[in-house]
Each structure stands twice: as C-alpha cells, then as structure tokens.
Short mmCIF file of C-alpha atoms in Angstrom, two decimals:
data_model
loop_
_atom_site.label_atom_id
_atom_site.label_comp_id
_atom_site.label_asym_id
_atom_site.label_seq_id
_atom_site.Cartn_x
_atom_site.Cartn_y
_atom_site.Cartn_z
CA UNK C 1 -0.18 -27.75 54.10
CA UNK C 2 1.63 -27.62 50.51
CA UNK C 3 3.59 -25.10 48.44
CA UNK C 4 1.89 -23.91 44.97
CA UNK C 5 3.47 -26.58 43.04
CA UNK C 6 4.71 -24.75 39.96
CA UNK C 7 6.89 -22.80 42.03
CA UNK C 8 10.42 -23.96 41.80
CA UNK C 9 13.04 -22.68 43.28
CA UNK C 10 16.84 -20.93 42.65
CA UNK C 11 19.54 -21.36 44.62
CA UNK C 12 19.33 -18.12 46.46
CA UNK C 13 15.55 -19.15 47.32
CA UNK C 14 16.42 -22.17 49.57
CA UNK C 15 17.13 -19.86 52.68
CA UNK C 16 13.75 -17.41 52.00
CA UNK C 17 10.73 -18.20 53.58
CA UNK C 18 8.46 -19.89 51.52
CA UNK C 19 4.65 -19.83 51.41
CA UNK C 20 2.42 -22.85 52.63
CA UNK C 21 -1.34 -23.35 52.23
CA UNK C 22 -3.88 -25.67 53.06
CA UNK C 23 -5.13 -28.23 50.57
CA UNK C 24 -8.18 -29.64 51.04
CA UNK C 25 -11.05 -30.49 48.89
CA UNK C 26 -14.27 -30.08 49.82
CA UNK C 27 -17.78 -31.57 47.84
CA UNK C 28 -20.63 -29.39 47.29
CA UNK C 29 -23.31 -31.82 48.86
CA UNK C 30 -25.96 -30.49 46.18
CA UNK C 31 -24.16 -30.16 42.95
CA UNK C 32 -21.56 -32.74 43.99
CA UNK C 33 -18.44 -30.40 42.32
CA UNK C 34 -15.33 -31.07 44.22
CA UNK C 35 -13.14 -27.83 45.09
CA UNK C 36 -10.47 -26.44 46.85
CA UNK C 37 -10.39 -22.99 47.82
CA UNK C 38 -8.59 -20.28 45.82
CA UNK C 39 -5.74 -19.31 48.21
CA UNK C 40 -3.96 -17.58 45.47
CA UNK C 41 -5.21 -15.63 42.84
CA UNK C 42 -5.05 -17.17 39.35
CA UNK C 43 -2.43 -14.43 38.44
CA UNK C 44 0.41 -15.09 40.83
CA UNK C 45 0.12 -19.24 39.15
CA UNK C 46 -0.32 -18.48 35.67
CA UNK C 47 1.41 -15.21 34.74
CA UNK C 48 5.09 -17.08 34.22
CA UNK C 49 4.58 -20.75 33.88
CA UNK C 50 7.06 -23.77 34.29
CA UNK C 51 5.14 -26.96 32.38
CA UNK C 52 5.77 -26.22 28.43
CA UNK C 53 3.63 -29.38 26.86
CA UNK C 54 5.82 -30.57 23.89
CA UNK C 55 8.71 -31.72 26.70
CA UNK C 56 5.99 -34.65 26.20
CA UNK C 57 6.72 -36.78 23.48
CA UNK C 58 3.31 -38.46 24.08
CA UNK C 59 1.38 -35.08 24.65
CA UNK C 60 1.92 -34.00 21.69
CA UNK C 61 1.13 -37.53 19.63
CA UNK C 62 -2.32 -36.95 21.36
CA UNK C 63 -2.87 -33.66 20.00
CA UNK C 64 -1.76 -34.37 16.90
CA UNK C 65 -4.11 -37.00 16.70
CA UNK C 66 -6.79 -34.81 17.62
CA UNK C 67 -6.28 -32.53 15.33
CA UNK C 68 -5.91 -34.62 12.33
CA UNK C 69 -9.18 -36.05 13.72
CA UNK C 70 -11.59 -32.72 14.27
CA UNK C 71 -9.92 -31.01 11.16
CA UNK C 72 -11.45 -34.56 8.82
CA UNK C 73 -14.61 -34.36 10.99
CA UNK C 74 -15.45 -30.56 11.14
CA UNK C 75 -13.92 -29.75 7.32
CA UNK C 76 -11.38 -27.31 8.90
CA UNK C 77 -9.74 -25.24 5.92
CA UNK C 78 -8.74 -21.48 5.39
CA UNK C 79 -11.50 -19.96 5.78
CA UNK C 80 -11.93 -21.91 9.21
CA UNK C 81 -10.83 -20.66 12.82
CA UNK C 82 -9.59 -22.97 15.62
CA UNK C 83 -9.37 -21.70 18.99
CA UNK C 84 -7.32 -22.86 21.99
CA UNK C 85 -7.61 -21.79 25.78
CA UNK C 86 -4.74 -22.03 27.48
CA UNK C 87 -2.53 -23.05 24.61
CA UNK C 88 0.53 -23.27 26.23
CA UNK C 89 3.70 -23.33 24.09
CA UNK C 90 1.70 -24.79 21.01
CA UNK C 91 1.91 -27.97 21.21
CA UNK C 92 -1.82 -28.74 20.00
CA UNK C 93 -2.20 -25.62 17.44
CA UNK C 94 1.06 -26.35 15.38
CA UNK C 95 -0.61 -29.06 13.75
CA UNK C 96 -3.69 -27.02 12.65
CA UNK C 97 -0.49 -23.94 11.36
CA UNK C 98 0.42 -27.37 9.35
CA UNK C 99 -2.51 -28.11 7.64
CA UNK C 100 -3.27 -24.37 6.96
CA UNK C 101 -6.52 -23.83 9.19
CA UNK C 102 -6.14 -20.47 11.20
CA UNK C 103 -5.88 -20.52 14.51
CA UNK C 104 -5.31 -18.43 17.86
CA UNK C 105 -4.02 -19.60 21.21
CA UNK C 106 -4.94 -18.05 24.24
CA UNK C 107 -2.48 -18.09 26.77
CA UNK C 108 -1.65 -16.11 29.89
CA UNK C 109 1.70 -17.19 30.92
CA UNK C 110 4.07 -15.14 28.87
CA UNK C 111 7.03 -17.08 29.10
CA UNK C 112 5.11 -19.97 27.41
CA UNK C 113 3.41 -17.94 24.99
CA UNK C 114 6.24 -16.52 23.69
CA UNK C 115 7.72 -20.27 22.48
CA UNK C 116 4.23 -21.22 21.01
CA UNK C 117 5.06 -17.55 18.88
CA UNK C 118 8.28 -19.22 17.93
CA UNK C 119 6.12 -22.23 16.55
CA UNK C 120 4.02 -20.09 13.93
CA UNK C 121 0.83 -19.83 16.86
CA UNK C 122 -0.56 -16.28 16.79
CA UNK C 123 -0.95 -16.20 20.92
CA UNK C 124 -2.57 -13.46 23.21
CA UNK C 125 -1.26 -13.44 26.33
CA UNK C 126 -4.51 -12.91 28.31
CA UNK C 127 -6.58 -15.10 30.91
CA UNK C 128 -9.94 -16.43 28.91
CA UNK C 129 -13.15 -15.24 30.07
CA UNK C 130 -16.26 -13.24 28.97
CA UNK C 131 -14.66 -9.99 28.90
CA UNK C 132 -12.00 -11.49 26.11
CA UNK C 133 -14.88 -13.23 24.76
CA UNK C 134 -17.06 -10.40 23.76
CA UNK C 135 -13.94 -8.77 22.62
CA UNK C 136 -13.42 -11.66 19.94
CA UNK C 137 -16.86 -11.75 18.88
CA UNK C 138 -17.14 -8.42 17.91
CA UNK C 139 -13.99 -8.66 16.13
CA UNK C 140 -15.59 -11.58 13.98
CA UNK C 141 -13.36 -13.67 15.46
CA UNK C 142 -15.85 -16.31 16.87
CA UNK C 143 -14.45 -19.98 16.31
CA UNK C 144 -15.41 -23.00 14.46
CA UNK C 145 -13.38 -25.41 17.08
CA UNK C 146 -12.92 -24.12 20.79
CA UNK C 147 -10.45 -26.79 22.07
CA UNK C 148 -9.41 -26.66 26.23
CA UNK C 149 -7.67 -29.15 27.40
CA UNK C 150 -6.72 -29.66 31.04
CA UNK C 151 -7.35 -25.98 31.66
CA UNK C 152 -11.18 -26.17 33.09
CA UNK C 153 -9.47 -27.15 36.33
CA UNK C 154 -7.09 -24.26 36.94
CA UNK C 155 -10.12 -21.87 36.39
CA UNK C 156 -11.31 -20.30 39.54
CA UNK C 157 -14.23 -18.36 38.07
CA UNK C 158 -16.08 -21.74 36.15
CA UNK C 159 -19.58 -19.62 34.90
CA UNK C 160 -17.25 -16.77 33.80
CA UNK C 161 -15.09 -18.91 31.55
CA UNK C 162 -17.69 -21.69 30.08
CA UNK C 163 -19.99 -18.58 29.53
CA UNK C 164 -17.15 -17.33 27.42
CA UNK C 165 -16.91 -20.43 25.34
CA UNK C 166 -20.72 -20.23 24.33
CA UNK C 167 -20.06 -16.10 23.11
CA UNK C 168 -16.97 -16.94 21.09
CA UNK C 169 -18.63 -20.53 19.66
CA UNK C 170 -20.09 -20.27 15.99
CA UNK C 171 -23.53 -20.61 15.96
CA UNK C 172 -22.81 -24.51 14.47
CA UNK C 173 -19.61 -24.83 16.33
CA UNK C 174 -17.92 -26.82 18.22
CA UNK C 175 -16.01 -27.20 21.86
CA UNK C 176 -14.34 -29.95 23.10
CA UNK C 177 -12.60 -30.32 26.63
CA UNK C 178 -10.68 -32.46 28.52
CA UNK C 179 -9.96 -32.65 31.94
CA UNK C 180 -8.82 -35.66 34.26
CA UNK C 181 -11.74 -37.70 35.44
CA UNK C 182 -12.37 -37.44 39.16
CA UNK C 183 -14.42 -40.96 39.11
CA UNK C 184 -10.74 -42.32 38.26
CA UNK C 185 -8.87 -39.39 40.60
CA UNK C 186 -10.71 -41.51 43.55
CA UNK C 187 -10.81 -45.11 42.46
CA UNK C 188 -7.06 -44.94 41.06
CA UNK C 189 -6.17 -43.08 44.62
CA UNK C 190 -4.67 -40.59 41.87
CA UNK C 191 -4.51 -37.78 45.10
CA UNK C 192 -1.09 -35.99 43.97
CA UNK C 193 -2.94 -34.66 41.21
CA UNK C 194 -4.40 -32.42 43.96
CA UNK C 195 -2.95 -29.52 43.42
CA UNK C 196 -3.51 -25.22 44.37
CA UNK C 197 -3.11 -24.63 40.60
CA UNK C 198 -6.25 -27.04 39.58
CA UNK C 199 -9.14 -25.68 41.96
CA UNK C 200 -11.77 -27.89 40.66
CA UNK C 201 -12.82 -31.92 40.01
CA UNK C 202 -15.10 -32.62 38.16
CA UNK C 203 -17.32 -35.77 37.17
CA UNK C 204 -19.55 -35.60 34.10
CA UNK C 205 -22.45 -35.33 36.10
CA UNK C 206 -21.02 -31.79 37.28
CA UNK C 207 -19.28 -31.08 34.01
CA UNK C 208 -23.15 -31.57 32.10
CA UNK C 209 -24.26 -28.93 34.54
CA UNK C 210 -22.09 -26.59 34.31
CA UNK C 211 -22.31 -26.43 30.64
CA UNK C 212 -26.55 -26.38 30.85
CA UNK C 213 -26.38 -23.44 33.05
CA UNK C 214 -24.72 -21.51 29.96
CA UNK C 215 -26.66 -22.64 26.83
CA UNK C 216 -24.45 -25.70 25.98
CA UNK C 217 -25.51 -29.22 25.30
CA UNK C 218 -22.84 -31.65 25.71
CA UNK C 219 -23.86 -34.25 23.17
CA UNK C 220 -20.52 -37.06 23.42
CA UNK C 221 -17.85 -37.68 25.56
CA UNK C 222 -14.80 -39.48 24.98
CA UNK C 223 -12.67 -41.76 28.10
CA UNK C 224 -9.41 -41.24 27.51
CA UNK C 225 -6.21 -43.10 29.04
CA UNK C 226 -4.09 -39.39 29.48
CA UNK C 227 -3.43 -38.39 33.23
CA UNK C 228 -4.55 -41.38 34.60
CA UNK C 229 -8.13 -40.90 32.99
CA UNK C 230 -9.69 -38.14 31.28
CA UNK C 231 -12.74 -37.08 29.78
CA UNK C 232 -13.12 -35.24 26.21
CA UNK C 233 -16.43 -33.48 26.51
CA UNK C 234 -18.27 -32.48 22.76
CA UNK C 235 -20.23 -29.71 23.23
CA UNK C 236 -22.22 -27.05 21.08
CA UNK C 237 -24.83 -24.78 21.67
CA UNK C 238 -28.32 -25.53 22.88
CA UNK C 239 -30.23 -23.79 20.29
CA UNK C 240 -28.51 -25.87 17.37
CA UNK C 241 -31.39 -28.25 15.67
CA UNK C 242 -29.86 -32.12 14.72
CA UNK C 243 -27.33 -32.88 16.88
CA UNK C 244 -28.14 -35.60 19.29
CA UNK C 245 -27.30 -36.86 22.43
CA UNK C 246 -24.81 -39.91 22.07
CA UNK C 247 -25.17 -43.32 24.09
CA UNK C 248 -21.87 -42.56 25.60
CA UNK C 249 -23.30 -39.56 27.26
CA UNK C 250 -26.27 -41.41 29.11
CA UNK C 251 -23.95 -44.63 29.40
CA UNK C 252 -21.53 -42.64 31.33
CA UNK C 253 -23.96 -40.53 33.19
CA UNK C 254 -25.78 -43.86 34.56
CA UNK C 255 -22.17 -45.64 35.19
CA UNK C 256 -21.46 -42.47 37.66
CA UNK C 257 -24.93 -42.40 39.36
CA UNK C 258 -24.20 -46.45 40.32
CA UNK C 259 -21.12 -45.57 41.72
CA UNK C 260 -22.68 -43.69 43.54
CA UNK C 261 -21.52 -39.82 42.65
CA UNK C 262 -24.71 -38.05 43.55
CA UNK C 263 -23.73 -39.58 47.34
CA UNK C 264 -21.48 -38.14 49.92
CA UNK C 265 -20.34 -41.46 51.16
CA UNK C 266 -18.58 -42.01 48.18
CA UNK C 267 -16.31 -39.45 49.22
CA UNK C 268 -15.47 -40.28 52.71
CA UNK C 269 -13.15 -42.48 52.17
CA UNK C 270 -10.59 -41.46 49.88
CA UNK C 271 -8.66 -39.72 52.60
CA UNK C 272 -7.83 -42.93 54.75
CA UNK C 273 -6.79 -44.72 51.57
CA UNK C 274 -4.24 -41.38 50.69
CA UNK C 275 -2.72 -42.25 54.17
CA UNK C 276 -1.82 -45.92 52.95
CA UNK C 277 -0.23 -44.98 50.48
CA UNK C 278 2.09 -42.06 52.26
CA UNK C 279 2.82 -45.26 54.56
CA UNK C 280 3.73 -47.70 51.79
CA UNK C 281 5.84 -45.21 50.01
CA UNK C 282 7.73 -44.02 53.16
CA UNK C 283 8.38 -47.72 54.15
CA UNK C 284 9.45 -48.67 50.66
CA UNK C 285 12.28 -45.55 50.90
CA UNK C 286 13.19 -45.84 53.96
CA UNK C 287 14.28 -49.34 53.57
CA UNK C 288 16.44 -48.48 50.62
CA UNK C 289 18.34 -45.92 52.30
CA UNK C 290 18.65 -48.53 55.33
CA UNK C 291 20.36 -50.94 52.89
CA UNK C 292 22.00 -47.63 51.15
CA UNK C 293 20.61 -47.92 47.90
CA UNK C 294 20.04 -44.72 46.28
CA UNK C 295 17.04 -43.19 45.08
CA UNK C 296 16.27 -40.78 42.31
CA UNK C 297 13.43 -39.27 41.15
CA UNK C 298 12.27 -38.89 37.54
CA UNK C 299 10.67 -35.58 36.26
CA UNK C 300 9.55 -32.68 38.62
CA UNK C 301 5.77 -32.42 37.97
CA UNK C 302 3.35 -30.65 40.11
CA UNK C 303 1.52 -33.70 41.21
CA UNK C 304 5.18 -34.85 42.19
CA UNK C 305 5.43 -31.87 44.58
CA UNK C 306 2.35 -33.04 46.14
CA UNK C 307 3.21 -36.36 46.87
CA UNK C 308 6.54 -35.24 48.24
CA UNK C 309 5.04 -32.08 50.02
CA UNK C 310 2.55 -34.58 51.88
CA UNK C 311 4.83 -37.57 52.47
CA UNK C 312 7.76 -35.25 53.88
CA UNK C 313 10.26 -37.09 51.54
CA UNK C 314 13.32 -35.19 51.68
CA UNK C 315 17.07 -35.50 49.80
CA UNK C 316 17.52 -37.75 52.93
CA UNK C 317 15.38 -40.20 50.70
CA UNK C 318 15.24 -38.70 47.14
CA UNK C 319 18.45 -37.71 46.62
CA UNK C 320 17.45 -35.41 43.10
CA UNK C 321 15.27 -35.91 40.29
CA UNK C 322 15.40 -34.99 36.77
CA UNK C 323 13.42 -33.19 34.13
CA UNK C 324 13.53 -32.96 30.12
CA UNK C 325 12.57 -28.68 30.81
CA UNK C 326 15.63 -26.67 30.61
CA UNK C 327 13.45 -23.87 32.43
CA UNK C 328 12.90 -26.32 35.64
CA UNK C 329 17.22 -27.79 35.57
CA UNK C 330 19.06 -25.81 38.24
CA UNK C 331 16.72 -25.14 39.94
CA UNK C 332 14.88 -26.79 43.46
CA UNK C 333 11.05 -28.33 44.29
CA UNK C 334 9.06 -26.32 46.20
CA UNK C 335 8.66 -27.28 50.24
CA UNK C 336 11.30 -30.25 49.66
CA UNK C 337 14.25 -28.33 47.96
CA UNK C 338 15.43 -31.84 45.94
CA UNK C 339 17.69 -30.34 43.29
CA UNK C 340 16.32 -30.82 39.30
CA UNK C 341 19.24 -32.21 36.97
CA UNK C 342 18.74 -33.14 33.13
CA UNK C 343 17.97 -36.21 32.52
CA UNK C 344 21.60 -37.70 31.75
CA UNK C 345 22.29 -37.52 35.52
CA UNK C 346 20.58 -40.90 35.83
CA UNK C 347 23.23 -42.15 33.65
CA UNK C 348 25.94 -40.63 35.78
CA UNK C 349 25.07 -41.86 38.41
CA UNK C 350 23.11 -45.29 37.96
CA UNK C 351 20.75 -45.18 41.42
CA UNK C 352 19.40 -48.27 42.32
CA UNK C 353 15.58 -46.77 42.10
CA UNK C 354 13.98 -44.54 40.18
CA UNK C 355 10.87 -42.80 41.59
CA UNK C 356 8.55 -41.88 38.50
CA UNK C 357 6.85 -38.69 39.82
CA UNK C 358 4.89 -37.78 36.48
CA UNK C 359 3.31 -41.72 36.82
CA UNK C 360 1.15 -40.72 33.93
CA UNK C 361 4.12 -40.88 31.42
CA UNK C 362 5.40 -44.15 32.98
CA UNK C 363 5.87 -46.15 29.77
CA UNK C 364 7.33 -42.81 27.39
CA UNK C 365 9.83 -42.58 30.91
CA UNK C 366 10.65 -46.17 30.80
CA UNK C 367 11.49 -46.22 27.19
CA UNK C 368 14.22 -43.35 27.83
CA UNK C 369 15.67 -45.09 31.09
CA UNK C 370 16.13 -47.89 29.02
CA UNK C 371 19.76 -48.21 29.37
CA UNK C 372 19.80 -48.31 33.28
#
C-alpha cells in the first residue's frame, strides 16, 4: 500500500487522512505488458504537477542534445513543426524556440505549463489523445517530429494515445519515445520506479506491438543510460516506402527473447529480490541511528516516495531531505511526512549520510555535495 507519489504535503495536511492504494504489477501472460491498475484517474495526478524537468541540470543537456541531433537529421527549419507530449515546463522545446523551428507542447498540468509559456513554448494545457489529435490535424497542424519522452508510462488509455500519434504524424514524419526499460527495471532491481503515476512497463517486445496495432513501424531504437536505462523508440508510419528496419531493432528484440521476456518465470522473482533490498537498507539505517549518525536524504522524487513508502523509513531514520524545486521546499512526502528543505540545509547541518533518493542523478548530485 503507497500514497500517489507526486502528492506532497503542507503543513496543515500532516493531521488529514491521507489516501493509500495498492501497488502491484501484474504481466499480461500473452502480450507480456506489465501494469498496474489505474486506482486514480489520470486527472487527479496530472492536472497540477510537482516534477518541473529543467531542476535537472543533466535533463536538460539530454534534450538539448536531442534536439540539436533530430533538427541536423530531419532538416527542421521554419516552415517545420515539432511536437511534444507532455512537455512539461519546456525543457526539451526551448531549444527547437532557439533554433527557430516551430513548435507546440502539450501539457496537462497547468502549473507546469504555465513556466514552459514563460520560456517562449506555445503550450495547450490538455491530456494527448485522439480526440486532440483529430483536432490538430484538421487544423493543419500535423507534425514533422512527435517527441514523448517518459510520458508513455503515465498513460492509462495506451491505443487511445499511440493512435493519436499516427493522426497528428506527417505522412513522412517522425516519432520518437523514450521510456525506462523494464529489461533493466528488473535486472537493476530498479522497483522504486514503481509508481501509481506510471501505469505501464514496457519491453520493446511490447512497445513494437503496441505501435503495429496502430499503423506504426518502429524502425531503430536507441539504449540510453537516463533513469537507470531507457529506450528511444524511432517510429513512422507503416505505409511510408524506404525506411528500413535497423539491426538494433532485431538485435534488441532477440537479446529480450534470450532473456527470456516472452516467459513468465522471468518475472517471478523480482519480488523476493525487492525484499533484500528493503532489508539491506533498513539494516544499513538503523545502524547509523544506533551509533547516532544522522541521515539525510537528497531530492524528493517519486521513486523516493516509493522506496520510503515500502521500507517504512520514517524521520526516526531520515531525518529530512532536500530538493532544488521551490514548489516541493516546505512542504512534506507523502505516507512518511519527512520535511523537504533546499538544498543548502545539507550544508547547515553536515549529516554523516546522505541518502540519494533520485539514484538516477547520482553523479550531477555528487558534484553539488561536493563540499560535504
């Protein structure tokens, strides 16, 4: 049982009941997608948002890279149109406003919308899906780059959204998306990026499939280092003549089947090894507050919350932690009510530990802590 992890608390929350659901993922034994049930309706997550991307020095070096990269490769100029679902703040689409390509973010949490406005990003505040789609496309507003990163996740309704991306895709266009790999999720133990906002896993076997059923051919996929492991999926639309299938496509595809993906046993396990590490973790804190060394946490992430949420780590053995995001200071994780300071705390108060939560940033959060 776990609190939605986006939802942080004030001080005049603490004494309020506060809602608890289950979270367990299940495995289609056919298609082999990996799930959790939609407790909450995408609405109550998403409408007001806490995670702003540019609060991530290294976020935002990837998408700039990215951009430079697709606007060389896909001759991206004025006359071009780059789309982005689930833009957040505008962290990725700044760079296009830079090198004068048009563009339009998509983005349903107002509060984050309104800073990528600040940026120069044209943003509507809507949730993406074939009703917004059609809408686009018979505005003429059908894109030459649909970019979606770490967004295919948090959709509950998968067919309605990737059916979107094929109406609002140029005839020669293309989509790329990224989303954390589950084939590292279970062999990294990565479990705290379980989470009620992200209601789906996926491997490329399941990501190929989903794409199929709509009229889209993924033809390359990138393995990238972000979030412990990610895929970029390439797509475009089936009916396009020339573009062929890369190697990396079947090389992946046959490096997942030898694993052993398309098997439920390769599934079973992964809960007993998420039990060794609550243990570790809980004897490893424990210990320090036995010898009364203090412990802080760094950054207050959502796969943070789950880790805390399932290893019932208090302030008895975090005492606070720290985030960069003005919006998330002051205020309190959900289920464990550890207090969020800026970052300068640390410095105040020197603990003898410091538990990275967001583990994915590691080296851009050891670089700042530097000086302790």
């Amino acid at each position: 049982m776990s609190p939605l992890c986006e939802s942080y608390l004030t001080i005049d929350q603490l004494d309020q009941m506060e809602p608890f659901y289950p979270l367990h993922v299940v495995v289609c034994s056919e298609c082999f997608l990996a799930q959790i049930p939609a407790y909450v309706p995408a609405e109550n997550i998403f409408t007001e948002y806490a995670y702003f991307s540019s609060y991530s020095s290294s976020w935002v070096e990837h998408a700039r890279r990215y951009s430079e990269r697709m606007r060389a490769e896909l001759r991206l100029g004025p006359e071009s149109l780059v789309l982005e679902l689930a833009s957040n703040d505008g962290y990725l689409l700044q760079h296009f406003v830079n090198y004068g390509v048009p563009v339009l973010g998509i983005e349903p949490a107002v509060n984050v919308a309104r800073a990528a406005e600040t940026r120069g990003v044209p943003t509507l505040t809507e949730f993406f899906g074939t009703e917004l789609a059609y809408r686009l496309a018979a505005e003429g507003r059908q894109a030459d780059l649909i970019t979606a990163n770490n967004v295919l996740a948090q959709v509950p309704d998968l067919n309605d959204f990737v059916a979107g991306i094929k109406l609002v895709l140029k005839p020669s266009g293309v989509a790329t998306v990224e989303f954390p790999h589950l084939k590292r999720l279970i062999e990294g133990n990565q479990f705290d990026t379980i989470y009620h906002e992200h209601f789906s896993y996926f491997s490329l076997l399941t990501a190929i499939r989903i794409f199929q059923a709509h009229g889209l051919t993924v033809f390359d996929v990138e393995e990238l280092p972000t979030h412990g492991g990610s895929l970029r999926l390439y797509a475009g639309h089936v009916e396009r003549v020339g573009r062929a299938i890369r190697g990396r496509v079947t090389e992946l595809l046959a490096r997942e089947r030898a694993a052993g993906m398309e098997e439920m046993s390769y599934y079973s396990s992964f809960g007993r090894r998420v039990e060794d590490v609550k243990h570790s973790l809980l004897e490893l804190l424990i210990a320090a507050r036995r010898e009364g060394r203090p412990v802080a946490g760094y950054g207050a992430p959502g796969k943070g919350n789950t880790l805390l949420n399932f290893c019932g780590i208090r302030t008895d053995l975090v005492t606070y932690t720290v985030d960069r995001n003005p919006y998330k200071q002051g205020r309190f994780l959900p289920g464990t009510h550890i207090p969020i300071h800026h970052p300068d705390r640390i410095a105040e108060t020197r603990p003898d530990y410091v538990l990275i939560l967001p583990w994915n940033l590691r080296s851009e959060i050891v670089d700042q802590l530097v000086y302790v």
